[in-house]
Structure formats: structure tokens, C-alpha cells
Coordinates of C-alpha atoms and ligand atoms in Angstrom, one line a residue:
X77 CA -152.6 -13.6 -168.3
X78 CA -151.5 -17.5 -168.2
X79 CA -153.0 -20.4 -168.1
X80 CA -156.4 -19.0 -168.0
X81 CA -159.2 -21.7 -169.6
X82 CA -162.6 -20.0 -169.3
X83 CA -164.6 -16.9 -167.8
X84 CA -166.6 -18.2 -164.5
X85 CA -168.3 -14.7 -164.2
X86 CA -168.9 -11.2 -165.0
X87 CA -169.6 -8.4 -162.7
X88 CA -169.4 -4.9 -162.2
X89 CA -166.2 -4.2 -163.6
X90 CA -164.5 -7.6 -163.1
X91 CA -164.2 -10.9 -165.3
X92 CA -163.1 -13.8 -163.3
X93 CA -161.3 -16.6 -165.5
X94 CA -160.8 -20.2 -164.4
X95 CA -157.7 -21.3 -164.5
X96 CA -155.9 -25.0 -164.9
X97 CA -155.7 -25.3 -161.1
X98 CA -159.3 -25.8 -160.0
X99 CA -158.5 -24.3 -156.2
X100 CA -157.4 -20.9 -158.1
X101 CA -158.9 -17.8 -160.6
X102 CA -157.6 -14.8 -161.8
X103 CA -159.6 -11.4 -161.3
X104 CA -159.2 -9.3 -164.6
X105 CA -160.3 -5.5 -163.0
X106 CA -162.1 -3.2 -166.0
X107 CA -162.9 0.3 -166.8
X108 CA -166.4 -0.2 -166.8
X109 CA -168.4 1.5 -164.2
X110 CA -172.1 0.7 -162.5
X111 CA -174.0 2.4 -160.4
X112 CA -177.5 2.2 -159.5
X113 CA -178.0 -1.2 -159.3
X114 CA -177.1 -1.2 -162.9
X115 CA -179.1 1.4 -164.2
X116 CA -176.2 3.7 -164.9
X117 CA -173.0 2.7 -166.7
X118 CA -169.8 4.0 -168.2
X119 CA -165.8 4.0 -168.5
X120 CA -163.4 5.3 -166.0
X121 CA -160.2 5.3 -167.8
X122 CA -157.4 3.2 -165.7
X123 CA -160.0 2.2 -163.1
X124 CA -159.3 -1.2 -163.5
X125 CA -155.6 -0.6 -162.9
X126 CA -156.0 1.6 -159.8
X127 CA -158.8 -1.3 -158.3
X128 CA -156.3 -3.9 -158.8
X129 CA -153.1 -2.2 -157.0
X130 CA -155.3 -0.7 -154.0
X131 CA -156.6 -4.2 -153.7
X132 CA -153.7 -5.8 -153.9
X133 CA -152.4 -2.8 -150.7
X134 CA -155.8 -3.9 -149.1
X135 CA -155.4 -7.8 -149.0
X136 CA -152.1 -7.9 -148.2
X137 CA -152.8 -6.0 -145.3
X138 CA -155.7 -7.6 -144.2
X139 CA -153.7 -10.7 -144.2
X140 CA -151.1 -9.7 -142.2
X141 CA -153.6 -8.5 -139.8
X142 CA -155.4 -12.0 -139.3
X143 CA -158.4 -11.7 -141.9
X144 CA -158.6 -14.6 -144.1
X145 CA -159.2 -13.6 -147.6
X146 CA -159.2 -15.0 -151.6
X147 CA -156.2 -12.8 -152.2
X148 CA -153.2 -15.0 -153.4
X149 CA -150.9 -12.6 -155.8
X150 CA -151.1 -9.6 -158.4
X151 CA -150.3 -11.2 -161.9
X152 CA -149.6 -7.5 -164.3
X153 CA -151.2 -4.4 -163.8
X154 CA -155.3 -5.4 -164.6
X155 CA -154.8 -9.4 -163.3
X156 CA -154.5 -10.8 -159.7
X157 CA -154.4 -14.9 -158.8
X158 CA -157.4 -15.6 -156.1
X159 CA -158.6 -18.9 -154.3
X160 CA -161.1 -20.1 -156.3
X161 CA -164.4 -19.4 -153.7
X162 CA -167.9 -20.8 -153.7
X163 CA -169.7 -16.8 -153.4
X164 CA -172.4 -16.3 -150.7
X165 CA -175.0 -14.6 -152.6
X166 CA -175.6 -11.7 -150.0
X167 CA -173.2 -8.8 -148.8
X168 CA -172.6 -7.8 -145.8
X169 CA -172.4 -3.6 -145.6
X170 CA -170.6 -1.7 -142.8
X171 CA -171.4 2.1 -141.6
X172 CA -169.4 4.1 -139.6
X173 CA -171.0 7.4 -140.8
X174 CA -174.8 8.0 -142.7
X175 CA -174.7 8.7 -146.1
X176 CA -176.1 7.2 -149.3
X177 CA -178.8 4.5 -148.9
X178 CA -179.0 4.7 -144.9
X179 CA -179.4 8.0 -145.3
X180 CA -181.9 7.7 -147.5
X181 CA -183.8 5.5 -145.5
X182 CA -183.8 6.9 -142.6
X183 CA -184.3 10.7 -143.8
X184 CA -181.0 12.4 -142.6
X185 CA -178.3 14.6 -144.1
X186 CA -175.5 12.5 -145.6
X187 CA -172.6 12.8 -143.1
X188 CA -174.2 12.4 -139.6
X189 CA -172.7 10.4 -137.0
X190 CA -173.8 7.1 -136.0
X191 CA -173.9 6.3 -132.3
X192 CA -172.6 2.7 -133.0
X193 CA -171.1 0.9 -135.8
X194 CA -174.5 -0.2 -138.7
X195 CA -174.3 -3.3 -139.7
X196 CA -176.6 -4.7 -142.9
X197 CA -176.9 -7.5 -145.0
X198 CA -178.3 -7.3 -149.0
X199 CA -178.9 -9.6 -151.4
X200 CA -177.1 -9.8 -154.3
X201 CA -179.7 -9.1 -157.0
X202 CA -180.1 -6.2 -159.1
X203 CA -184.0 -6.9 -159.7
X204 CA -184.4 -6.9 -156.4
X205 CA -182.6 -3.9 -156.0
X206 CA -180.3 -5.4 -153.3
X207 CA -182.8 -5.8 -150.8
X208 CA -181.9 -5.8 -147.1
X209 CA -182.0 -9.0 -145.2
X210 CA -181.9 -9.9 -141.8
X211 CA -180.1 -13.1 -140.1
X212 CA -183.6 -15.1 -140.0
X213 CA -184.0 -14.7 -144.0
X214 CA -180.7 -15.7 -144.2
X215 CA -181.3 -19.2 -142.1
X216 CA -184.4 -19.5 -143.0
X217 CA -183.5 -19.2 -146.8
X218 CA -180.5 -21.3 -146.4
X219 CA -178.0 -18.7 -147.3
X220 CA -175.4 -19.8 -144.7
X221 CA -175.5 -21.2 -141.9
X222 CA -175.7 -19.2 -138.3
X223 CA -172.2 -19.7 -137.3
X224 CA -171.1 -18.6 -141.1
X225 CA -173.2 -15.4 -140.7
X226 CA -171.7 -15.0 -136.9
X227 CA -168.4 -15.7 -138.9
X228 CA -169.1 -13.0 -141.3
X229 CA -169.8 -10.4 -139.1
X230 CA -167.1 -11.1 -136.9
X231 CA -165.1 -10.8 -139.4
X232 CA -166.5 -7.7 -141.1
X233 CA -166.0 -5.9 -137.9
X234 CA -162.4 -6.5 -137.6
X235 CA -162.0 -5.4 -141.0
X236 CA -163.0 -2.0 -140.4
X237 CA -161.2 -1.4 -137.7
X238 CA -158.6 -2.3 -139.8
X239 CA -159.1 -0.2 -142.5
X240 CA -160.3 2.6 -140.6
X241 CA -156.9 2.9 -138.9
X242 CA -155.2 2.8 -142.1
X243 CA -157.5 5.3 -144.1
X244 CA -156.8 7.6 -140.9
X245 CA -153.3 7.5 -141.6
X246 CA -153.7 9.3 -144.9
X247 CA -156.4 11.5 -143.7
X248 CA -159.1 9.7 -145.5
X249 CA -162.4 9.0 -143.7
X250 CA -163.9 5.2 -143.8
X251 CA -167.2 6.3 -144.0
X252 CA -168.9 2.8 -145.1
X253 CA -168.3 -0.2 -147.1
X254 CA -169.7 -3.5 -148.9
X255 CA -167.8 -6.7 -148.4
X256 CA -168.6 -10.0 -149.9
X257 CA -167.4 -13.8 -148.1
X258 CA -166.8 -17.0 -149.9
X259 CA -166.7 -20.8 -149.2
X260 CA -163.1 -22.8 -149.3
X261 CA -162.5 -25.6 -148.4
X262 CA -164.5 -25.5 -145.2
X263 CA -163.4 -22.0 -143.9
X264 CA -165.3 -18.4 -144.6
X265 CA -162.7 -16.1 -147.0
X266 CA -163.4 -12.7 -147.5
X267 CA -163.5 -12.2 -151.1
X268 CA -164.4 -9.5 -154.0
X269 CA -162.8 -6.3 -154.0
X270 CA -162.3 -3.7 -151.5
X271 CA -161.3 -0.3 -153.5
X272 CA -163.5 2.7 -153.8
X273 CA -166.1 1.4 -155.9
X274 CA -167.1 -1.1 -152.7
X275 CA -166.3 1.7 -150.3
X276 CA -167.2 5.4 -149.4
X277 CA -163.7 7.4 -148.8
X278 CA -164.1 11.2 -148.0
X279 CA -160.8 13.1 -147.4
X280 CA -160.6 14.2 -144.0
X281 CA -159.9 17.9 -144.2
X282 CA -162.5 18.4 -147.3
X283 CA -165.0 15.7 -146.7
X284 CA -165.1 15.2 -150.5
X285 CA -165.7 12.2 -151.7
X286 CA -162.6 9.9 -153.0
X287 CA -165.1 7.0 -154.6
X288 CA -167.6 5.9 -156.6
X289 CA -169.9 8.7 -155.3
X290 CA -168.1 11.2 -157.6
X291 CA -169.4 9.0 -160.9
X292 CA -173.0 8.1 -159.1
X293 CA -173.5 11.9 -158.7
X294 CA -171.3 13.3 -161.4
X295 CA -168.7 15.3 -159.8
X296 CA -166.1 14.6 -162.0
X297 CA -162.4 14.1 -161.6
X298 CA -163.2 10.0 -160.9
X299 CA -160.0 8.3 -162.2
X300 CA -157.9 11.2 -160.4
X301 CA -159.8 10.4 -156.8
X302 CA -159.2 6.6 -157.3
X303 CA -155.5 7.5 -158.7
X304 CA -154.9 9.7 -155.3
X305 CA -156.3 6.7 -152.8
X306 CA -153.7 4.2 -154.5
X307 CA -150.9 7.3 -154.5
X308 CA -151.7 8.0 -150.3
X309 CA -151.6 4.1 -149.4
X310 CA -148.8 3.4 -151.8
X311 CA -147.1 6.1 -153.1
X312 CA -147.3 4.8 -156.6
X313 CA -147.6 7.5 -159.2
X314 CA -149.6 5.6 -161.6
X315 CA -150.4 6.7 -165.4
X316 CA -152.9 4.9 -166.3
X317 CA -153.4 3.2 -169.5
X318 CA -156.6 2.9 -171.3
X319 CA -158.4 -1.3 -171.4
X320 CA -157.7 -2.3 -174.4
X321 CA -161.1 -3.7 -175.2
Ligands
LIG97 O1 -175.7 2.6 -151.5 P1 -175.3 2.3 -150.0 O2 -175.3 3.4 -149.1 O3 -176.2 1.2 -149.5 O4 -173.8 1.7 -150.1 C1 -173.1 1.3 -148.9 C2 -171.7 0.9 -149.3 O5 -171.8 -0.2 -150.1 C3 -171.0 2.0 -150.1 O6 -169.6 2.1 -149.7 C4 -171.1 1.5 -151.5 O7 -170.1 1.9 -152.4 C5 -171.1 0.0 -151.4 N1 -171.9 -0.7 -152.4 C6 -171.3 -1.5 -153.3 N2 -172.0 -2.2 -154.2 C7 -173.4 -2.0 -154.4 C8 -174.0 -1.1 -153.5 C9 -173.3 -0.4 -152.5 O8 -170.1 -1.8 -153.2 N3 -174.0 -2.6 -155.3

């Protein structure tokens, strides 16, 4: 890792570190795993490795397909150089298919189809549990701005077309996903991560979950899921090495 200075932030499983240019940061990807807004936590061994390679896959393509994003370069195998963002503190979530939290909500069996694409937006807040917004709270709270939110959306729904045409070319179901947006220098970036702990991959023949389902709900074999997204985008055979901590 060069010429890092300070950490800016820690989140679940990332550090980001300043760095001497003020426009730039580097990601550092971890083992450690949340779920439940926190309430459950533990290791997946080479996580942080996998995250940062399918990320790197997923940024690169985005930006060859027109979606500004924070991506800039992958530094080793747990470090990546981004544009240094200003974070808007509420996500914006994606569904394609029901299953965990909509599902929930709205008292059907995980896996039915949606007549239309869902759209949501969450606060960032673990005490708070996340809780769903609409655009008014977001104006009216001075989030962002109506045109950054119209922005945001626009560009969230090019992003899954996106990645649902690539997951579909190895077999892997976009089922939903979290994405969060930034501020630079007067444009809206797509930033964070998009890897299976922000997304919900089932494989297409078995419909078994290839994210961080299989740690929320224990079905084990987590590292090997994460290890087979990055193998059928990349074709890197990765053996992952423990975070040395
Ligand atoms: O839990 P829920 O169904 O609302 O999650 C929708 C999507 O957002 C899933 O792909 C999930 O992995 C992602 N998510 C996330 N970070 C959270 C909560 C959900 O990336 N804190």
C-alpha cells in the first residue's frame, strides 16, 4: 500500500485510507463479515481478496459501458485506488426478483417475480435499521438534491441492465442489489462496492444462493460461492490467503 497517510473510514469489511493526493483513496477489502445491520459478524477467509478482483471485473465494466464510477485502479490483491467521493448517506436498492427484506415486507415466498423492476432508497444507519425513504424525505431532509436523486436512479437502472446481462452470461441470476453514489467534483459517481456482499446472486440452474445470504443464513461453503462468482466472470482460480490482521 503506498503513500497512504490516514484511515477516512471503516465499514463493513472495508478501511478506506487517504492518500497524499487529496482527489484520491485506496479501498483496503477485509475478511470481516456483517450481517444484520450489524448484529451478526465474523471472518470469511479471502473474502477481501475475491471482493476486490470481482470489483475490480465490475467497475471496469461499468465504465466501459457509460456509468461513471470512483473506480480508478487495483493496487495488490486486498488494495484498489478510488476518487476520493463526498458519500450520500442513503443507498439506493434495486429488485428484480423478491427475496430477503421485500419479501419480508410484503409477506411472499422468497423468489417470486416482480411485475416491474423495485426500486428503494435506505438510509445508511444501523440504529435505524436502514430505514426506507422516499424522494420527499430525501429533499426535504436535504440529502441530495432532486436532479441528484433523478441522477441516481437513472443511473442505478442502467446498471442493472448491465449487470444482469453479464450475470446471465454465467448463468447467475441478478436477483437484487444495493448501490451507494458519491459527490466529485460536481458530477454523481457510483461508488462502494458491488460484489456479493452488496448483491443477491443465485445460480441459474440451482437457484442457490452465490452471496452473502449463505453467511446471513448459515449455509456454508461462503468463501467457495464468492471464489466461484470471481472464477465465472474472470476465470481466475484464486487461493485465497488468510488477512494478516
Ligand atoms: O436485505 P435486503 O433484501 O433489503 O437487501 C437487498 C439487497 O441489498 C441485497 O442484495 C443485499 O445484499 C443488499 N444489502 C447491502 N447492505 C445492507 C443491506 C442490504 O448490500 N446493509
Amino acid at each position: 500500500m503506498s503513500n497512504i497517510t490516514t484511515m477516512i473510514a471503516e465499514g463493513r469489511g472495508k478501511r478506506l485510507y487517504a492518500t497524499e493526493n487529496p482527489d484520491e483513496a485506496v479501498v483496503y477489502y477485509r475478511d470481516e463479515t456483517f450481517a444484520f445491520h450489524g448484529l451478526k459478524r465474523g471472518r470469511i477467509i479471502g473474502k477481501g481478496e475475491i471482493n476486490n478482483l470481482i470489483c475490480e471485473y465490475m467497475f471496469t465494466l461499468l465504465t466501459e459501458k457509460g456509468v461513471p464510477n470512483h473506480f480508478i485502479k487495483r493496487i495488490d490483491n486486498r488494495c484498489s485506488l478510488v476518487k476520493r467521493v463526498e458519500m450520500i448517506p442513503f443507498v439506493v436498492k434495486v429488485r428484480n426478483i423478491a427475496a430477503g427484506s421485500l419479501a419480508r415486507r410484503m409477506s411472499v415466498p422468497d423468489g417470486t417475480k416482480l411485475r416491474n423492476t423495485v426500486i428503494e432508497f435506505n438510509l445508511k444507519d444501523d440504529e435505524l435499521e436502514d430505514s426506507m425513504v422516499n424522494v420527499t424525505h430525501i429533499t426535504a431532509m436535504q440529502l441530495a438534491t432532486p436532479k441528484e436523486v433523478r441522477r441516481m436512479e437513472q443511473m442505478s437502472y442502467l446498471v442493472n441492465e448491465i449487470l444482469s446481462e453479464c450475470m446471465r452470461d454465467i448463468n447467475i441470476e441478478l436477483i437484487d442489489f444495493r448501490l451507494e453514489f458519491g459527490r466529485y467534483k460536481g458530477q454523481i459517481l457510483l461508488a462502494d462496492e458491488v460484489s456479493p456482499d452488496t448483491c443477491r446472486f443465485w445460480d441459474a440452474a440451482t437457484h442457490e444462493p452465490m452471496d452473502l445470504d449463505r453467511f446471513r443464513h448459515d449455509l456454508g461453503d461462503v468463501a467457495e460461492a464468492y471464489r466461484d462468482v470471481l472464477h465465472r466472470l474472470t476465470g481466475n482460480v484464486l487461493k485465497n490467503t488468510e488477512e494478516e490482521m
